[in-house]
PDB file of C-alpha atoms in Angstrom:
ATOM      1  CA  UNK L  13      78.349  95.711 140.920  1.00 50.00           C
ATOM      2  CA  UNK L  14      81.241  93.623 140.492  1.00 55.00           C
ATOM      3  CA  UNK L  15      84.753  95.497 140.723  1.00 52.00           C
ATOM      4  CA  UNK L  16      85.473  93.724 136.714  1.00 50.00           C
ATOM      5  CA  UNK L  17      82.563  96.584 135.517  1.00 53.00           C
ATOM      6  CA  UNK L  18      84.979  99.310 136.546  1.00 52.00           C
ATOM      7  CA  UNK L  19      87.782  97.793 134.374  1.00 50.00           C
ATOM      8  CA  UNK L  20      88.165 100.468 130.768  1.00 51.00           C
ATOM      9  CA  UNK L  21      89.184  98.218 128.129  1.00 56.00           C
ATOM     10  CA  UNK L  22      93.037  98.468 127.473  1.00 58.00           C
ATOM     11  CA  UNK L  23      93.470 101.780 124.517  1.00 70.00           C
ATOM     12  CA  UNK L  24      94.279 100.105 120.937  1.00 72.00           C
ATOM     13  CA  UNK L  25      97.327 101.335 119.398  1.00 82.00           C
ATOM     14  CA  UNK L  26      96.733 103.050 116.460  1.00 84.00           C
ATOM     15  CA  UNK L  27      97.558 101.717 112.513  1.00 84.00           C
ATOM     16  CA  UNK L  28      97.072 104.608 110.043  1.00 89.00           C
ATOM     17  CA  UNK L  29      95.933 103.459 106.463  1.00 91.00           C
ATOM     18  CA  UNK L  30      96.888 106.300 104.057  1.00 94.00           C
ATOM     19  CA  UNK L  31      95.656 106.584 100.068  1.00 95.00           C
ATOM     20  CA  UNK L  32      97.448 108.798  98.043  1.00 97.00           C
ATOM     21  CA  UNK L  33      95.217 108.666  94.900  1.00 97.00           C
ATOM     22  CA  UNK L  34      96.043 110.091  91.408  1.00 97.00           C
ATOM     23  CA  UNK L  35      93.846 112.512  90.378  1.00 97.00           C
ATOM     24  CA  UNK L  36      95.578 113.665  86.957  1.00 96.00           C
ATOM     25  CA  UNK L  37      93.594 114.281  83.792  1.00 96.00           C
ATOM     26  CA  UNK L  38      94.222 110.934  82.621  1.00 94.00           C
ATOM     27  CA  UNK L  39      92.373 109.282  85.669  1.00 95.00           C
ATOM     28  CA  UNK L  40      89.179 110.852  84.186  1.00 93.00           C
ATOM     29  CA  UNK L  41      85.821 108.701  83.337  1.00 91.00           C
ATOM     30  CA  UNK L  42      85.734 105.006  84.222  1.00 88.00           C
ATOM     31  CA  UNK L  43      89.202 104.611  86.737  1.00 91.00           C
ATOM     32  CA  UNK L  44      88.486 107.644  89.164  1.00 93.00           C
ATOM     33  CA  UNK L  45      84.818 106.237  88.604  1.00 91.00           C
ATOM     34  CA  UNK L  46      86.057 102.955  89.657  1.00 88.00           C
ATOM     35  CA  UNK L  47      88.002 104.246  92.498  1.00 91.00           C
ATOM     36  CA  UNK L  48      85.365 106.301  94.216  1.00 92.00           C
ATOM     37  CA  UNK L  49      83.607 103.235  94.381  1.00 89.00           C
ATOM     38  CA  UNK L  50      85.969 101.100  95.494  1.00 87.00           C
ATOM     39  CA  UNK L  51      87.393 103.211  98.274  1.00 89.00           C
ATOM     40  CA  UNK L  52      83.734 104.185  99.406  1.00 88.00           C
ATOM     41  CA  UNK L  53      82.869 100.485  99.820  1.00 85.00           C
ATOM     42  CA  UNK L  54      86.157  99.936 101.340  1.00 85.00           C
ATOM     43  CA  UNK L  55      86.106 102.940 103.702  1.00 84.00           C
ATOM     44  CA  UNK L  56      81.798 102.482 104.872  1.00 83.00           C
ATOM     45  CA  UNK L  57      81.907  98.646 105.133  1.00 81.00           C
ATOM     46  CA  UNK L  58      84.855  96.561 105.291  1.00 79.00           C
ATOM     47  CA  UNK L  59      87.213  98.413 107.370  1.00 82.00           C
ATOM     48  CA  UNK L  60      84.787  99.338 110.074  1.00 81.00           C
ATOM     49  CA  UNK L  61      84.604  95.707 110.453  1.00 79.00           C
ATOM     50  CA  UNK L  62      87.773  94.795 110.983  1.00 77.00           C
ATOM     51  CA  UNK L  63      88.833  98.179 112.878  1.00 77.00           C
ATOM     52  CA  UNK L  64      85.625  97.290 115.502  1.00 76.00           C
ATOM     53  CA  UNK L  65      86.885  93.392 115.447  1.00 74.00           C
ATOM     54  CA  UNK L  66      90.396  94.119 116.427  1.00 70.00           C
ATOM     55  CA  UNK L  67      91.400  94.386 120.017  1.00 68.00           C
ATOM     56  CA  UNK L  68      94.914  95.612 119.396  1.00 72.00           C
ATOM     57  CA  UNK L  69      94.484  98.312 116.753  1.00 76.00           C
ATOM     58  CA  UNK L  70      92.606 101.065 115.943  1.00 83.00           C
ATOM     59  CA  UNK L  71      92.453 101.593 112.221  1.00 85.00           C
ATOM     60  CA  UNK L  72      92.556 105.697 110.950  1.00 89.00           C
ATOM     61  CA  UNK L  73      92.639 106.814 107.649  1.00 92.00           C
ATOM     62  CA  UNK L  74      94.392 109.846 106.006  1.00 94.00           C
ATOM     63  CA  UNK L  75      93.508 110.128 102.016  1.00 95.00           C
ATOM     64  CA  UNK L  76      95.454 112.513  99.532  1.00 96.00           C
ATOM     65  CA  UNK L  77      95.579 113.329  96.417  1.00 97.00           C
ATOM     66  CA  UNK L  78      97.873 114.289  93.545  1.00 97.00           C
ATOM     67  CA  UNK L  79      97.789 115.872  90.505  1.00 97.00           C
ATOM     68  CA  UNK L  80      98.598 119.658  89.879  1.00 97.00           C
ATOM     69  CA  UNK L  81     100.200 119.757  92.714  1.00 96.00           C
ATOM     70  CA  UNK L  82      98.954 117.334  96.056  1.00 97.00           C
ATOM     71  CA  UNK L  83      96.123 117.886  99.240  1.00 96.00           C
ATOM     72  CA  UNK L  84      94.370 115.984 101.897  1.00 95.00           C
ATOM     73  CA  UNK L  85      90.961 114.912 101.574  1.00 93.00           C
ATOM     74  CA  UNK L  86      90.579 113.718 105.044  1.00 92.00           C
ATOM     75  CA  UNK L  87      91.399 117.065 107.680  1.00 89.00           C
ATOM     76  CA  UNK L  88      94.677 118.498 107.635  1.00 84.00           C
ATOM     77  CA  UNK L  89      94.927 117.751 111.797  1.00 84.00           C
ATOM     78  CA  UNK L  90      95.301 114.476 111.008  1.00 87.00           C
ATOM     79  CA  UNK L  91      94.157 110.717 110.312  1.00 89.00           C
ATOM     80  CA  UNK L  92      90.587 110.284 111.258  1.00 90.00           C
ATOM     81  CA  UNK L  93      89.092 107.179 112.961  1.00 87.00           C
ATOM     82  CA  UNK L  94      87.482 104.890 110.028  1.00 86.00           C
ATOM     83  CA  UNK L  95      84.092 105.120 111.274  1.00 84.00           C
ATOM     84  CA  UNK L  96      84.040 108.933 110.697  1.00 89.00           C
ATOM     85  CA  UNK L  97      85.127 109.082 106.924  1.00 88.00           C
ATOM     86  CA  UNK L  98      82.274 110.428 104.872  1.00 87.00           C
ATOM     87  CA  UNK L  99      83.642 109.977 101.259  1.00 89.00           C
ATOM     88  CA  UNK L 100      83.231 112.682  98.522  1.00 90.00           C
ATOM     89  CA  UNK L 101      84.137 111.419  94.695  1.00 94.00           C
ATOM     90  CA  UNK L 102      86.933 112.535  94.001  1.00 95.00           C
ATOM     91  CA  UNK L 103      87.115 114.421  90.374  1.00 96.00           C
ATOM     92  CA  UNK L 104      90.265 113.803  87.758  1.00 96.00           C
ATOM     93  CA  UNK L 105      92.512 116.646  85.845  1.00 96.00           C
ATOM     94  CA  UNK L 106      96.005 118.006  85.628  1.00 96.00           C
ATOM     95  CA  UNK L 107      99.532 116.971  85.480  1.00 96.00           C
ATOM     96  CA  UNK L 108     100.571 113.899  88.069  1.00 96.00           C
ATOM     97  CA  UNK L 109     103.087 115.929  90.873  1.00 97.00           C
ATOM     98  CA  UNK L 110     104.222 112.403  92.700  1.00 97.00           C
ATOM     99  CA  UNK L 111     106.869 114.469  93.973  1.00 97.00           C
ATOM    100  CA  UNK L 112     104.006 117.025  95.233  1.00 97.00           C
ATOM    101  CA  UNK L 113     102.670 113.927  97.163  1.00 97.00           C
ATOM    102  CA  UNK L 114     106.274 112.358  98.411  1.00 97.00           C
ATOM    103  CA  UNK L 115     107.251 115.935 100.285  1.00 96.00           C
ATOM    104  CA  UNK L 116     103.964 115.661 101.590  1.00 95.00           C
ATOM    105  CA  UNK L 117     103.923 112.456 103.016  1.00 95.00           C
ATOM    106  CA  UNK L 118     107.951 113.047 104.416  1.00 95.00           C
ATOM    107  CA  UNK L 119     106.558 116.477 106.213  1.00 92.00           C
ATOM    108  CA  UNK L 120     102.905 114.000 107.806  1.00 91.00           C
ATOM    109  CA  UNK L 121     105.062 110.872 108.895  1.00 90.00           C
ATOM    110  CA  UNK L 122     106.200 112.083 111.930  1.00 82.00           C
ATOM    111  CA  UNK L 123     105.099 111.868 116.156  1.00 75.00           C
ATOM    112  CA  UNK L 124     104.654 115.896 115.432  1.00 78.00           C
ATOM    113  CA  UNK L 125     101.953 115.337 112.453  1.00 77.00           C
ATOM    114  CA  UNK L 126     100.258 112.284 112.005  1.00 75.00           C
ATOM    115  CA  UNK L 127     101.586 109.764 113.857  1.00 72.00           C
ATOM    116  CA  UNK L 128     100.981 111.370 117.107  1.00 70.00           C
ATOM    117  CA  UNK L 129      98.694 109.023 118.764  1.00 65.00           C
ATOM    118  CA  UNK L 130      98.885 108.492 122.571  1.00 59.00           C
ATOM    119  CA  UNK L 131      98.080 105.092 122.938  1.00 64.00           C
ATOM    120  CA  UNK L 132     100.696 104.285 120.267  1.00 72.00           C
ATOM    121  CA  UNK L 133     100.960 103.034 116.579  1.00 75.00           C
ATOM    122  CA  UNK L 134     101.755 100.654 114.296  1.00 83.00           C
ATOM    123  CA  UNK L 135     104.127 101.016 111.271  1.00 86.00           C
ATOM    124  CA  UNK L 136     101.312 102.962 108.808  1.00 89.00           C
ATOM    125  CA  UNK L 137     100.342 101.244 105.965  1.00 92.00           C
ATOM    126  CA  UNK L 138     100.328 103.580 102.150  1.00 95.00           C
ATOM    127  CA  UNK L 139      98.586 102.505  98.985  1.00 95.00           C
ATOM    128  CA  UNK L 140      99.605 104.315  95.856  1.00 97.00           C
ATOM    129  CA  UNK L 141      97.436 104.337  93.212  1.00 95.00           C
ATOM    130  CA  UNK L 142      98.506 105.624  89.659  1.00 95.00           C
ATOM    131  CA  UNK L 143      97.797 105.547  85.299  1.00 93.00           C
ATOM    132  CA  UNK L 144     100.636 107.339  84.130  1.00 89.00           C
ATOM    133  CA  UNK L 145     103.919 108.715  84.899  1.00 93.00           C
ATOM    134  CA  UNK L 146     105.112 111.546  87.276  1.00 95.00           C
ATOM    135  CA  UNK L 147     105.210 115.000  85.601  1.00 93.00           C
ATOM    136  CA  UNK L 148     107.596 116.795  88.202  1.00 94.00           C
ATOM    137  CA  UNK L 149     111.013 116.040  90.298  1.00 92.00           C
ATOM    138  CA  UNK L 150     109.726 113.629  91.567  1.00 96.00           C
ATOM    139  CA  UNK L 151     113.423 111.513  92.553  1.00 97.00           C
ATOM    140  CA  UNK L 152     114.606 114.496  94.486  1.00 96.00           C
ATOM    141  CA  UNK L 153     111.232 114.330  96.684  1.00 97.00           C
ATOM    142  CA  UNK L 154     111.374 110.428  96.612  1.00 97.00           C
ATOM    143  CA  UNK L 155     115.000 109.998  98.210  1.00 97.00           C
ATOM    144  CA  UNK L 156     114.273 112.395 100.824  1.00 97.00           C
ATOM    145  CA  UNK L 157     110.808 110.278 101.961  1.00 97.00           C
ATOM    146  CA  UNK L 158     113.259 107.390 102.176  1.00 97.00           C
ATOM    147  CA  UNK L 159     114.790 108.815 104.747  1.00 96.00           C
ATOM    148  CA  UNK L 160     112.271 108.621 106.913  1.00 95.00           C
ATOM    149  CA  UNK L 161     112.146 105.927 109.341  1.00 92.00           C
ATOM    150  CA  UNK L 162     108.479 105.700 109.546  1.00 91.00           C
ATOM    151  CA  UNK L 163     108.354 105.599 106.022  1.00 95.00           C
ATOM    152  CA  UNK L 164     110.963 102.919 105.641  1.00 94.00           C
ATOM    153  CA  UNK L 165     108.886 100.572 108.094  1.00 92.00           C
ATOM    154  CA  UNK L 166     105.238 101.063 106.352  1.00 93.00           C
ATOM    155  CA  UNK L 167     103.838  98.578 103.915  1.00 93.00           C
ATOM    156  CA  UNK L 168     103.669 100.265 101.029  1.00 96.00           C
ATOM    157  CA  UNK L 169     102.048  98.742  97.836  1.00 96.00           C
ATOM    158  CA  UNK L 170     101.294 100.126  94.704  1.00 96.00           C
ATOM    159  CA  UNK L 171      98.116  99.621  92.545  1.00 95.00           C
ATOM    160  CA  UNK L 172      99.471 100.627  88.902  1.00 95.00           C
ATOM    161  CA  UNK L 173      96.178 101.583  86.918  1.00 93.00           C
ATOM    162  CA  UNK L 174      96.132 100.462  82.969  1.00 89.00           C
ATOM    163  CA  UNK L 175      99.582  99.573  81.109  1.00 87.00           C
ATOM    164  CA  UNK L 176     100.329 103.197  80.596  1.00 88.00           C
ATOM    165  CA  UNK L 177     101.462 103.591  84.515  1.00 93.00           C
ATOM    166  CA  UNK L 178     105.269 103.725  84.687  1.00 95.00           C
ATOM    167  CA  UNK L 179     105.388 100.697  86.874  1.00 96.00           C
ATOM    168  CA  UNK L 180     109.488 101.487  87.364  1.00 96.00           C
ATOM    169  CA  UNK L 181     108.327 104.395  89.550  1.00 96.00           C
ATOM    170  CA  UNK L 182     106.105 102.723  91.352  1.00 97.00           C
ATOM    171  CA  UNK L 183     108.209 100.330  92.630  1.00 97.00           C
ATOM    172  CA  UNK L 184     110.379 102.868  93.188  1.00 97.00           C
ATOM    173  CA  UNK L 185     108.400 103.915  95.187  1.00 97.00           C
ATOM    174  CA  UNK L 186     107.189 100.702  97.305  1.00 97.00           C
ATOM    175  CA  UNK L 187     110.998  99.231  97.382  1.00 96.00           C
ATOM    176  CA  UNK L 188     110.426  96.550  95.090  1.00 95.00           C
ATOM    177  CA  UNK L 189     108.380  95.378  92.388  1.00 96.00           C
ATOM    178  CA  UNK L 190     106.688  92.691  93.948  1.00 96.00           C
ATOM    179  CA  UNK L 191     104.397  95.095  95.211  1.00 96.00           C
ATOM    180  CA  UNK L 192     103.382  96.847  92.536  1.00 96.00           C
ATOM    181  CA  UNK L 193     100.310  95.068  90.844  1.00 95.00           C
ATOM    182  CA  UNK L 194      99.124  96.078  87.552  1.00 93.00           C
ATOM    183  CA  UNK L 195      95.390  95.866  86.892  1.00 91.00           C
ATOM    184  CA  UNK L 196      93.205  96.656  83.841  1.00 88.00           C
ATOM    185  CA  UNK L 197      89.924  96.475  84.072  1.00 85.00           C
ATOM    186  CA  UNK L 198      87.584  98.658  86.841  1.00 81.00           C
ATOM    187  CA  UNK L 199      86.351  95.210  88.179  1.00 82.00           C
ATOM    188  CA  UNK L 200      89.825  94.361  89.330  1.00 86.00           C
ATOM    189  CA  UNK L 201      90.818  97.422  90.288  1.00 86.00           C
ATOM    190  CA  UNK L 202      87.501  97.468  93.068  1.00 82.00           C
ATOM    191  CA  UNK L 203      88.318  93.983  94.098  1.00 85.00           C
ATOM    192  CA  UNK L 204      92.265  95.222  94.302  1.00 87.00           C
ATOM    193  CA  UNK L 205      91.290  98.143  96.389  1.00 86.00           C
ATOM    194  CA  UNK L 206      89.026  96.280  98.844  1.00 83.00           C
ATOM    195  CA  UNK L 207      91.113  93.290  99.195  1.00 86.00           C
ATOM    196  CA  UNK L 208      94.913  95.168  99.479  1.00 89.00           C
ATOM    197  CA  UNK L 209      93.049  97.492 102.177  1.00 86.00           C
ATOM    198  CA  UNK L 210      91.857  95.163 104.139  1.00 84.00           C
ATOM    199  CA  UNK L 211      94.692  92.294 104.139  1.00 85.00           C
ATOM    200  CA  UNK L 212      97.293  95.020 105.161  1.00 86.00           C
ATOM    201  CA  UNK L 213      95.354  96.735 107.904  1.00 81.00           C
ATOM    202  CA  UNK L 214      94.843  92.773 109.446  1.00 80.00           C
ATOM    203  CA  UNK L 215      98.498  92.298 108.814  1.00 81.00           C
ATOM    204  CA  UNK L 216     100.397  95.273 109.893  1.00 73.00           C
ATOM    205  CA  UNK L 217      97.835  95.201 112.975  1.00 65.00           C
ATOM    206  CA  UNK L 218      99.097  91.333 114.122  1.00 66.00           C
ATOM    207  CA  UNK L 219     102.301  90.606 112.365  1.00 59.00           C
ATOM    208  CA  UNK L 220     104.541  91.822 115.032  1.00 51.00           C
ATOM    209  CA  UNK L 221     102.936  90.579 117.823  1.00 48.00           C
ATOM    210  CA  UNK L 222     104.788  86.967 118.018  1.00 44.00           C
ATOM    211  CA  UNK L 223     108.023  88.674 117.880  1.00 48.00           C
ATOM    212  CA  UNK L 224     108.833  87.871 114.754  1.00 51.00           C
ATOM    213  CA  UNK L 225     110.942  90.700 113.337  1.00 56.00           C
ATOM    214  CA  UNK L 226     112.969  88.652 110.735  1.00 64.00           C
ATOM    215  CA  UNK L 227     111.296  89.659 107.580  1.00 77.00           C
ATOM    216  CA  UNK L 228     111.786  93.335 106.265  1.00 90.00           C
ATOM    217  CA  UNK L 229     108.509  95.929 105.397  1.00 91.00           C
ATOM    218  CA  UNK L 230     109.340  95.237 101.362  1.00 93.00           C
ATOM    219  CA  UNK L 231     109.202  91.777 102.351  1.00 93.00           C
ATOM    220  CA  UNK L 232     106.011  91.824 103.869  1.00 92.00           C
ATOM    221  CA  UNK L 233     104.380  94.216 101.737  1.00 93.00           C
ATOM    222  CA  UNK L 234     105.145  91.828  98.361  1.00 94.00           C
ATOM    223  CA  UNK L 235     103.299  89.154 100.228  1.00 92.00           C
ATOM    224  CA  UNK L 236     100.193  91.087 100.932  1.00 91.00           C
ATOM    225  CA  UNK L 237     100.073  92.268  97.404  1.00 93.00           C
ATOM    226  CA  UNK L 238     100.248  88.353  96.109  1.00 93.00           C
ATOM    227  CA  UNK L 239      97.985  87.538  98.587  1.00 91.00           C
ATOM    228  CA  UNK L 240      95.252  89.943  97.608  1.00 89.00           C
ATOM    229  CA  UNK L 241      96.590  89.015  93.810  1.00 91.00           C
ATOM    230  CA  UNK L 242      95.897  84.870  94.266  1.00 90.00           C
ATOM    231  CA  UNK L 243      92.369  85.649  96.141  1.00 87.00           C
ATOM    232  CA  UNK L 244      91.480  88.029  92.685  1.00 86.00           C
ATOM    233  CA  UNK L 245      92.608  84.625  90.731  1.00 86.00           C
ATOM    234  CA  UNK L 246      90.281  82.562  92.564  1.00 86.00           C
ATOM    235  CA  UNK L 247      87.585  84.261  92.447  1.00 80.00           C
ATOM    236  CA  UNK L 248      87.637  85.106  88.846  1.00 73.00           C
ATOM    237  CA  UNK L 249      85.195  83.086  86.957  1.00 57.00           C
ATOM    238  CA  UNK L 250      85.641  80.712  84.136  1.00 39.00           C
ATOM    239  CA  UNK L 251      84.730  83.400  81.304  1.00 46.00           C
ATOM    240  CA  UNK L 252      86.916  86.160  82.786  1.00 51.00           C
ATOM    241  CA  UNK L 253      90.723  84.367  82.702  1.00 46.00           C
ATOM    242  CA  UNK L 254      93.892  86.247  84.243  1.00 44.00           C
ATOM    243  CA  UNK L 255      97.324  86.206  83.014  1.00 43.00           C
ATOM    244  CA  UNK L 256     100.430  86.809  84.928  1.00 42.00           C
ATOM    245  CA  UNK L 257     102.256  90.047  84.632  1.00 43.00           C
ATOM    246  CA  UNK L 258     105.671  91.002  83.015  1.00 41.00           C
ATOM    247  CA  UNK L 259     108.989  92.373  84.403  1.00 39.00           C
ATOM    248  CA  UNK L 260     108.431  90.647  87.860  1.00 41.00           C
ATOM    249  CA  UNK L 261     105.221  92.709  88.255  1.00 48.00           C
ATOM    250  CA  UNK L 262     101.847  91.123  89.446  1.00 51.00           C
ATOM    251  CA  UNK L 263      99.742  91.617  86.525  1.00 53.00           C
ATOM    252  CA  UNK L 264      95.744  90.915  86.674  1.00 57.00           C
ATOM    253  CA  UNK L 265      93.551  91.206  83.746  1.00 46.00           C
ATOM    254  CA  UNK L 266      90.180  90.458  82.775  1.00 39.00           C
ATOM    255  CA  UNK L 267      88.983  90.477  79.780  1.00 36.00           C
ATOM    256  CA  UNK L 268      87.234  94.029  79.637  1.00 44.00           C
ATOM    257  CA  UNK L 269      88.511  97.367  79.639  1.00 50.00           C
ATOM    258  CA  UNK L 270      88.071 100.726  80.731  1.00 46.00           C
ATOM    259  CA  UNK L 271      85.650 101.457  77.947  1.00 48.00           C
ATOM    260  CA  UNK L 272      83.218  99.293  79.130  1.00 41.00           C
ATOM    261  CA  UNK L 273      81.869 101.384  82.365  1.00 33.00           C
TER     262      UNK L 273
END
């Protein structure tokens, strides 16, 4: 036996993925149905890929949602590795208690809750996804979660679900509107899911590995959102045309709504 079969591979830092998903009454029928499906294919197929593919990082996942108040799908100990999710549909109704979801997240993002890991981590990575607008006090809750320094150094994008979503909050809520992208169709919104999940774990994961510390998390988190935008564009076929979005945002729509499920 040669003395290289004793040699443990080196332990991956960790990079935590978290959803916060809203689950408010207005959610119900075809965009929680498109969600579940999204996230399941996500969560099953394409991040165990890349999580198994990556030397440097071990991807967890930590899913919440929001609506009359805010709770953890995934265990309350903490993020799980993404080969041990098991999703459950997750069922719409209620008000839409962002601020629920922002205290929760400030009180998680820490070394003493979920970013705990031995080995080390990554900045996390948060996708927001919302229809509507936010029901409680939500700024108060916000500012605070600003505060945080782990917070301040995620990529945080937002996936703003139909033009009813108050897309001012969102990007409130990501730093800038660049990465909030506005979808409106349950098509997009699968292909959104999939593609935003995977291009930010592969890019918080390697970005910071050359050094390179120049360009800022908002920064960053804009060009994974176009990214996963101009790949939607492409592969959008001749009888299903996009249009660009308004106010700065990154707007994709199809021709179909959320009728048609």
């Amino acid at each position: 036996m040669s003395l290289l079969d004793n040699v443990a591979p080196a332990p991956r830092k960790v990079m935590t993925l978290f959803y916060v998903v809203d689950t408010s009454g207005s959610m119900c029928g075809s965009k929680i149905g498109s969600v579940n499906s999204a996230m399941e294919e996500a969560i099953t197929s394409d991040l165990p890929e890349i999580s198994a593919a990556n030397d440097d990082a071990e991807i967890k996942v930590a899913i919440m949602q929001f609506s009359s108040g805010c709770s953890w799908i995934t265990p309350q100990s903490g993020p799980i590795a993404i080969g041990d999710v098991i999703w459950n549909d997750l069922n719409a109704g209620g008000v839409t208690d962002l601020g629920a979801a922002c205290k929760e997240l400030d009180k998680k993002l820490s070394r003493n809750e979920y970013l705990n890991s031995q080995t080390g981590a990554y900045a996390p990575v948060i996708l927001l996804f919302s229809d509507g607008g936010p029901t409680d006090n939500w700024e108060k809750e916000l500012k605070q979660l600003k505060l945080n320094n782990r917070f301040k150094h995620a990529i945080k994008i937002a996936i703003a679900i139909g033009d009813d979503a108050d897309k001012t909050v969102l990007a409130e809520f990501t730093g800038t509107i660049e990465s909030v992208i506005t979808v409106n169709d349950k098509h997009t919104l699968k292909a959104l899911i999939r593609k935003v999940s995977v291009r930010a774990s592969e890019f918080q994961s390697h970005s910071k590995q050359s050094g390179d510390t120049t360009s800022s998390a908002e920064d960053d988190s804009a060009k994974i959102a176009q990214d996963a935008v101009n790949e939607i564009k492409q592969d959008a076929s001749q009888n299903s045309p996009v249009s660009g979005g308004d106010s700065g945002a990154i707007d994709v729509s199809l021709d179909q709504d959320w009728g048609n499920w």
